[in-house]
XYZ file of C-alpha atoms in Angstrom:
476
model
C 122.248 140.705 61.945
C 124.154 143.978 61.823
C 126.042 145.954 64.437
C 127.036 149.567 64.701
C 128.914 151.709 67.179
C 126.444 153.818 69.104
C 126.555 157.539 69.797
C 124.392 159.752 72.001
C 123.046 159.459 75.499
C 120.118 157.256 76.437
C 118.061 156.102 79.336
C 119.674 153.624 81.717
C 118.728 152.467 85.157
C 120.795 151.311 88.097
C 120.011 147.712 89.013
C 122.687 146.206 91.260
C 122.810 142.407 90.964
C 124.706 139.646 92.695
C 126.389 136.736 90.950
C 126.091 133.151 92.089
C 128.761 130.519 91.390
C 127.527 128.317 88.531
C 128.153 125.070 86.704
C 131.149 124.285 84.527
C 130.459 124.872 80.827
C 132.318 123.162 78.007
C 132.936 126.375 76.100
C 131.867 130.024 75.956
C 129.824 129.456 72.795
C 127.830 126.829 74.620
C 127.156 129.092 77.577
C 123.567 130.068 76.885
C 120.835 131.720 78.877
C 119.628 128.539 80.510
C 120.545 129.116 84.157
C 123.570 127.231 85.527
C 123.198 125.430 88.807
C 123.647 128.061 91.523
C 125.853 127.754 94.574
C 125.628 129.762 97.780
C 124.376 133.334 97.604
C 127.322 135.753 97.850
C 128.413 139.296 97.085
C 131.793 137.959 95.976
C 132.581 134.947 93.856
C 135.608 133.106 92.599
C 135.352 132.152 88.926
C 137.614 129.283 87.937
C 138.852 128.781 84.357
C 136.109 127.348 82.170
C 133.423 128.143 84.743
C 130.410 130.408 84.327
C 128.512 132.183 87.088
C 125.022 133.635 87.037
C 122.569 135.390 89.303
C 118.938 134.485 89.798
C 116.524 135.560 87.105
C 114.669 138.759 87.976
C 110.921 138.994 87.884
C 109.260 139.419 84.465
C 108.542 142.980 83.436
C 108.571 145.417 80.576
C 111.783 145.768 78.539
C 114.055 148.169 80.359
C 117.582 148.845 81.457
C 120.073 147.131 83.724
C 123.444 148.044 85.215
C 126.040 146.696 87.605
C 129.458 147.575 88.975
C 131.902 144.646 88.920
C 134.903 144.914 91.256
C 137.684 142.850 89.691
C 139.987 141.856 92.556
C 142.678 140.615 90.167
C 143.107 140.616 86.393
C 142.884 137.304 84.520
C 146.225 135.745 83.561
C 146.493 133.806 80.316
C 142.801 134.256 79.516
C 139.923 136.702 79.493
C 137.113 137.472 81.915
C 133.597 138.059 80.581
C 131.025 139.969 82.650
C 127.487 140.381 81.358
C 123.889 141.436 81.825
C 121.304 139.072 80.351
C 117.785 139.819 79.136
C 115.645 136.859 78.209
C 112.118 135.840 77.442
C 110.399 133.989 80.300
C 112.033 130.624 80.772
C 115.488 131.956 80.077
C 116.205 130.033 76.844
C 116.382 132.931 74.384
C 117.445 136.533 74.574
C 120.359 138.954 74.448
C 123.571 139.227 76.430
C 125.317 142.582 76.918
C 128.966 141.885 77.770
C 132.234 143.508 78.730
C 135.438 141.542 78.234
C 138.320 142.264 80.615
C 141.679 141.484 79.011
C 144.775 140.368 80.972
C 146.242 143.876 80.529
C 143.056 145.509 81.882
C 141.732 146.554 78.481
C 137.954 146.539 77.941
C 135.856 145.331 75.008
C 132.067 145.675 74.957
C 129.798 143.461 72.915
C 126.392 141.914 72.494
C 125.393 138.363 71.672
C 122.173 136.609 70.802
C 121.087 133.400 72.488
C 118.580 131.003 70.954
C 117.382 127.836 72.707
C 120.051 128.204 75.368
C 122.934 128.463 72.890
C 124.974 131.617 72.395
C 125.629 132.327 68.742
C 125.927 135.754 67.163
C 128.458 137.999 68.827
C 130.067 141.321 67.917
C 132.267 143.651 69.933
C 133.785 147.127 70.142
C 137.055 147.956 71.973
C 136.621 150.936 74.298
C 138.942 153.451 75.873
C 140.110 153.063 79.437
C 141.520 150.137 81.342
C 141.248 148.725 84.829
C 143.761 147.573 87.409
C 143.327 144.984 90.150
C 140.692 146.186 92.621
C 139.032 148.575 90.156
C 135.317 148.635 89.346
C 134.105 147.960 85.814
C 130.697 149.579 85.235
C 128.412 147.885 82.707
C 125.054 149.218 81.478
C 122.638 147.847 78.911
C 119.494 149.349 77.456
C 117.137 146.489 76.597
C 114.195 148.813 75.887
C 114.350 147.970 72.189
C 115.008 144.230 72.682
C 111.585 143.099 71.381
C 112.497 144.640 68.017
C 116.138 143.546 68.173
C 117.919 146.711 69.342
C 120.266 146.600 72.368
C 122.663 149.327 73.554
C 125.742 148.664 75.688
C 128.436 150.718 77.401
C 131.208 149.928 79.892
C 133.738 152.122 81.656
C 136.111 152.157 84.648
C 134.556 153.788 87.685
C 137.254 156.468 87.827
C 136.067 157.818 84.472
C 132.831 159.580 83.586
C 129.937 157.692 82.028
C 130.453 157.552 78.230
C 127.941 157.649 75.407
C 126.589 154.288 74.258
C 129.491 152.392 72.711
C 127.913 149.389 71.005
C 124.546 148.943 69.314
C 123.200 145.571 68.239
C 120.598 145.654 65.467
C 119.113 142.187 64.991
C 117.786 141.713 61.471
C 116.684 138.164 62.101
C 114.024 136.497 64.214
C 113.919 138.170 67.609
C 113.830 135.723 70.540
C 112.857 138.227 73.245
C 109.209 138.951 73.904
C 107.802 142.100 75.484
C 107.949 140.409 78.890
C 111.532 140.069 80.112
C 113.536 138.700 82.990
C 117.169 139.582 83.610
C 120.268 138.547 85.556
C 124.027 139.111 85.843
C 126.469 136.596 84.365
C 130.211 135.926 84.232
C 132.679 133.544 82.611
C 136.456 133.004 82.725
C 138.058 131.459 79.634
C 139.545 127.993 80.063
C 143.047 129.208 79.130
C 143.328 131.350 82.265
C 146.037 130.284 84.707
C 143.949 130.768 87.827
C 140.673 131.858 89.353
C 139.452 135.448 89.469
C 137.419 137.040 92.267
C 134.607 139.416 91.332
C 132.349 141.455 93.606
C 129.077 142.722 92.150
C 127.141 145.801 93.245
C 125.741 149.069 91.993
C 127.423 151.205 89.374
C 130.076 153.510 90.840
C 130.785 156.819 89.152
C 133.432 159.481 89.274
C 132.163 162.490 91.208
C 131.945 165.430 88.832
C 131.591 168.955 90.204
C 128.097 170.239 89.562
C 127.974 173.505 87.616
C 126.902 176.459 89.730
C 123.975 178.444 88.364
C 124.968 182.089 88.227
C 122.091 183.619 86.240
C 119.063 185.460 87.603
C 115.586 184.155 88.148
C 114.151 182.944 84.810
C 111.110 184.745 83.427
C 109.567 186.192 80.283
C 112.718 188.090 79.311
C 115.064 185.096 79.487
C 112.978 182.092 78.407
C 110.871 181.059 75.447
C 111.130 182.213 71.833
C 113.472 185.236 71.718
C 111.906 188.534 70.705
C 112.220 189.261 67.004
C 112.372 185.605 65.915
C 110.544 185.083 62.614
C 108.568 181.847 62.858
C 107.515 179.485 60.060
C 104.041 178.014 60.510
C 103.658 174.225 60.682
C 100.074 172.946 60.579
C 99.301 169.635 62.245
C 101.364 167.370 64.472
C 105.133 167.283 64.021
C 106.086 163.595 64.294
C 109.873 163.294 64.130
C 111.360 159.985 62.925
C 114.683 161.171 61.441
C 117.735 160.666 63.717
C 119.655 163.861 64.330
C 116.903 166.101 62.911
C 117.109 169.817 63.796
C 114.199 172.268 63.772
C 114.441 175.998 64.326
C 111.949 178.884 64.385
C 108.757 176.870 63.946
C 105.205 177.845 64.911
C 103.674 174.413 65.457
C 99.860 174.367 65.344
C 99.786 170.826 66.683
C 101.687 168.455 68.960
C 105.325 167.344 68.765
C 106.078 163.624 69.005
C 109.749 162.553 69.077
C 110.504 159.052 67.747
C 114.181 159.336 66.825
C 117.480 159.923 68.675
C 119.510 163.140 68.851
C 116.693 165.490 67.783
C 116.959 169.220 68.533
C 114.262 171.931 68.532
C 115.209 175.572 69.060
C 113.365 178.935 69.092
C 109.946 177.427 68.439
C 106.369 177.936 69.619
C 104.333 174.786 70.230
C 100.580 175.291 70.548
C 99.023 171.800 70.533
C 95.631 171.142 68.994
C 92.209 169.742 69.837
C 92.395 166.107 70.924
C 91.220 163.893 73.751
C 93.462 161.506 75.640
C 96.482 162.265 77.786
C 99.442 163.680 75.888
C 102.139 166.301 76.045
C 102.521 169.300 73.823
C 105.904 167.597 73.396
C 106.043 163.825 73.988
C 109.395 162.051 74.320
C 108.526 158.524 75.466
C 109.449 156.351 72.482
C 112.378 153.963 72.997
C 114.063 155.587 69.980
C 113.797 159.143 71.295
C 117.134 159.340 73.092
C 119.032 162.557 73.703
C 116.307 165.025 72.705
C 117.043 168.729 73.267
C 114.654 171.690 73.261
C 115.937 175.223 73.840
C 114.616 178.797 73.819
C 111.091 177.626 73.058
C 107.559 178.349 74.274
C 104.969 175.674 75.040
C 101.478 177.050 75.559
C 98.273 175.414 74.302
C 95.908 177.439 72.145
C 93.097 175.223 73.426
C 93.845 174.267 77.060
C 92.508 170.856 78.014
C 92.378 168.566 81.005
C 94.312 166.078 78.847
C 97.410 168.160 78.128
C 100.794 168.408 79.844
C 103.823 170.370 78.636
C 106.739 167.962 78.104
C 106.120 164.267 78.830
C 108.610 161.430 78.883
C 112.326 161.027 79.511
C 115.751 161.241 77.903
C 115.553 164.972 77.202
C 117.229 168.286 77.954
C 115.181 171.499 78.205
C 116.928 174.885 78.429
C 115.329 178.297 78.685
C 111.876 176.939 77.906
C 108.671 178.769 78.869
C 105.832 176.349 79.676
C 102.371 177.390 80.865
C 98.683 176.619 80.473
C 98.946 172.827 80.859
C 97.871 170.562 83.727
C 101.510 169.666 84.530
C 104.312 171.691 82.988
C 106.703 168.727 82.892
C 105.881 165.074 83.564
C 108.783 162.582 83.781
C 108.652 158.798 83.675
C 112.145 157.566 82.870
C 115.834 158.361 83.043
C 118.294 161.053 81.956
C 116.529 164.403 82.145
C 118.044 167.870 82.562
C 115.910 171.012 82.872
C 117.728 174.280 83.461
C 117.181 178.042 83.317
C 113.499 177.523 82.444
C 110.212 179.108 83.510
C 107.455 176.668 84.474
C 104.399 178.618 85.521
C 100.629 179.109 85.580
C 99.424 175.517 85.267
C 95.790 175.215 84.132
C 93.246 174.036 86.729
C 90.033 172.181 85.824
C 87.152 171.423 88.164
C 86.617 167.945 86.719
C 89.466 165.690 85.632
C 88.842 162.099 84.429
C 92.363 161.240 85.602
C 91.285 162.160 89.147
C 87.997 160.251 89.084
C 86.086 163.357 88.099
C 87.573 165.471 90.871
C 89.638 168.617 90.278
C 93.033 168.492 88.576
C 96.222 168.026 90.617
C 98.422 170.599 88.938
C 102.195 170.292 89.286
C 105.000 172.328 87.842
C 106.969 169.079 87.737
C 105.759 165.549 88.382
C 108.309 162.734 88.536
C 106.667 159.314 88.268
C 109.943 157.383 88.151
C 113.456 157.435 86.773
C 117.144 158.041 87.457
C 119.653 160.822 86.791
C 117.144 163.669 86.707
C 118.330 167.229 87.392
C 116.496 170.567 87.690
C 118.870 173.493 87.937
C 118.271 177.244 87.986
C 114.555 177.160 87.115
C 111.567 179.209 88.286
C 108.655 176.866 89.080
C 105.466 178.587 90.232
C 101.708 178.692 89.862
C 100.662 175.053 90.376
C 97.811 174.216 92.744
C 99.163 170.858 93.976
C 102.914 171.398 94.067
C 105.783 173.059 92.296
C 107.356 169.584 92.436
C 105.532 166.297 93.017
C 107.619 163.112 93.284
C 105.942 159.718 93.207
C 107.004 156.252 92.105
C 103.944 155.267 90.086
C 106.051 153.824 87.249
C 109.436 152.976 88.768
C 111.796 153.868 91.654
C 113.157 157.419 91.721
C 116.950 157.554 92.037
C 119.448 160.350 91.568
C 116.865 163.165 91.418
C 118.399 166.597 92.086
C 116.825 170.049 92.507
C 119.509 172.697 92.913
C 119.444 176.486 92.676
C 115.761 176.828 91.722
C 113.040 179.301 92.717
C 109.997 177.364 93.956
C 106.646 178.474 95.339
C 102.955 177.639 95.653
C 101.122 174.336 95.975
C 99.786 172.763 99.126
C 103.502 172.257 99.793
C 106.025 173.360 97.208
C 108.032 170.107 97.073
C 106.157 166.878 97.838
C 107.919 163.492 97.877
C 106.102 160.182 98.319
C 107.482 156.639 97.942
C 103.983 155.501 96.872
C 104.166 151.817 97.734
C 107.577 151.086 96.213
C 109.917 149.101 98.445
C 112.865 151.269 97.460
C 113.321 154.726 98.928
C 113.182 157.710 96.576
C 116.678 159.226 96.400
C 116.251 162.991 96.178
C 118.598 165.948 96.730
C 117.118 169.421 97.358
C 119.888 171.983 97.663
C 120.371 175.752 97.545
C 116.819 176.543 96.418
C 114.846 179.681 97.275
C 111.213 179.238 98.306
C 108.434 181.750 97.863
C 105.324 181.893 100.042
C 101.743 181.043 99.164
C 101.581 177.357 100.102
C 98.079 176.401 101.189
C 99.698 174.597 104.141
C 101.439 177.563 105.689
C 105.212 177.266 105.784
C 105.302 173.873 104.060
C 108.263 174.212 101.691
C 109.321 170.531 101.517
C 107.152 167.554 102.522
C 108.633 164.033 102.334
C 107.771 160.581 103.605
C 109.954 159.131 106.340
C 111.147 156.511 103.833
C 112.549 159.124 101.462
C 116.343 159.211 101.161
C 116.448 163.012 101.185
C 119.522 165.239 101.112
C 118.525 168.807 101.960
C 120.857 171.752 102.486
C 121.099 175.474 101.774
C 117.360 175.920 101.138
C 115.939 179.254 102.300
C 112.854 181.417 102.150
C 113.355 183.928 99.351
C 111.890 186.858 101.307
C 114.042 186.460 104.415
C 116.938 184.121 103.485
C 116.067 182.134 106.612
C 116.366 178.326 106.301
C 113.289 176.292 105.486
C 112.261 173.266 107.554
C 111.617 169.850 105.963
C 108.329 168.245 107.081
C 108.280 164.446 107.345
C 105.251 162.165 107.407
C 104.326 158.493 107.134
């Protein structure tokens, strides 16, 4: 088993968990994934020296991400406090533990351990910057997406600091105990040398509020997006499948599709045409667990052979700046976390009378469709020319949290922005601020349409022609 410090951003969700007081364990090494006996359900617990605490196992699901904010009421004296997020195969006897250690002086150390048959064995750690004081919140996030192949990412930080890059990366070279179906929980332990108990409250991650950049440029279009005039392109025939971390591509003319399967990849000043294939795919697809922190800038995505199967960019964990996307069913389709799209032109989606994805009915074209994910921002874009909506928000794949549309130009569709919770118990959390809306909606005057269960923040949105405020329509 090897470990390395991790760099680069990645997808991470926000899953607040509660800890339950647990059984006394003989030692930390013996504190495995088998669940301790639980006491009363509580948002706050007191962990005594030599005692572990654990939450209920979550329901089985695909490998994903987990996060929690731990409020440490007092620092441990004479010992150390361990706070963790567990991912385990069903049954809870084998898996991985992503941990943050809180030292008596408030220092933080992140680490990851492997648990086999209920026994914690392998463990490695990385000291991190920042420290906490009594009453502070320690944020902990873990990306278990790669757990079935032995790859776990961890980061921890005080809530008064900004979210850092991933700080610790476990790479398990041995037999992997986690299957593709996972359950998860929160966990804590106070070393037996501590002089007294420690109280910990568990909730959602809390973050420092960072001022959002104000978009000062004009409306994006042909002159400001896509491959810059005069760029000499080099032809690439066939699909470009990227597996090299940190790879950079510039000035390509790709007669095929782009598939990103490595972290920290960058594409600039390139034309991506797609090919002739059946089956749903993006001209650029970024949905592999390894494809973290992908960036595409000053590029044009337009299929030579438009098809009912093709979208523009599909996936998550990417940044798109000054891109020109047209001629696809959806310009951008998101299903995951950590996306930024800014100063781009999403326009002229392609409509088809018969779409297998719609049961043979016509295509539902969207400039942007968000199927699930967190920390998604669209800023300073022009999004036009889609028959269904400039923006369509659903929760087909996962809850939508932290989705922001600010300073964009939006028009068209039945309604330009459409938000639906789509059967999920959680409310979509969406902010729509300071956007300018064009006319042309097939439902006259319908700029923003949202279900009554949507957690919607709307302010500063106006009609572009008159600068009069738009009205949000609620339903359901």
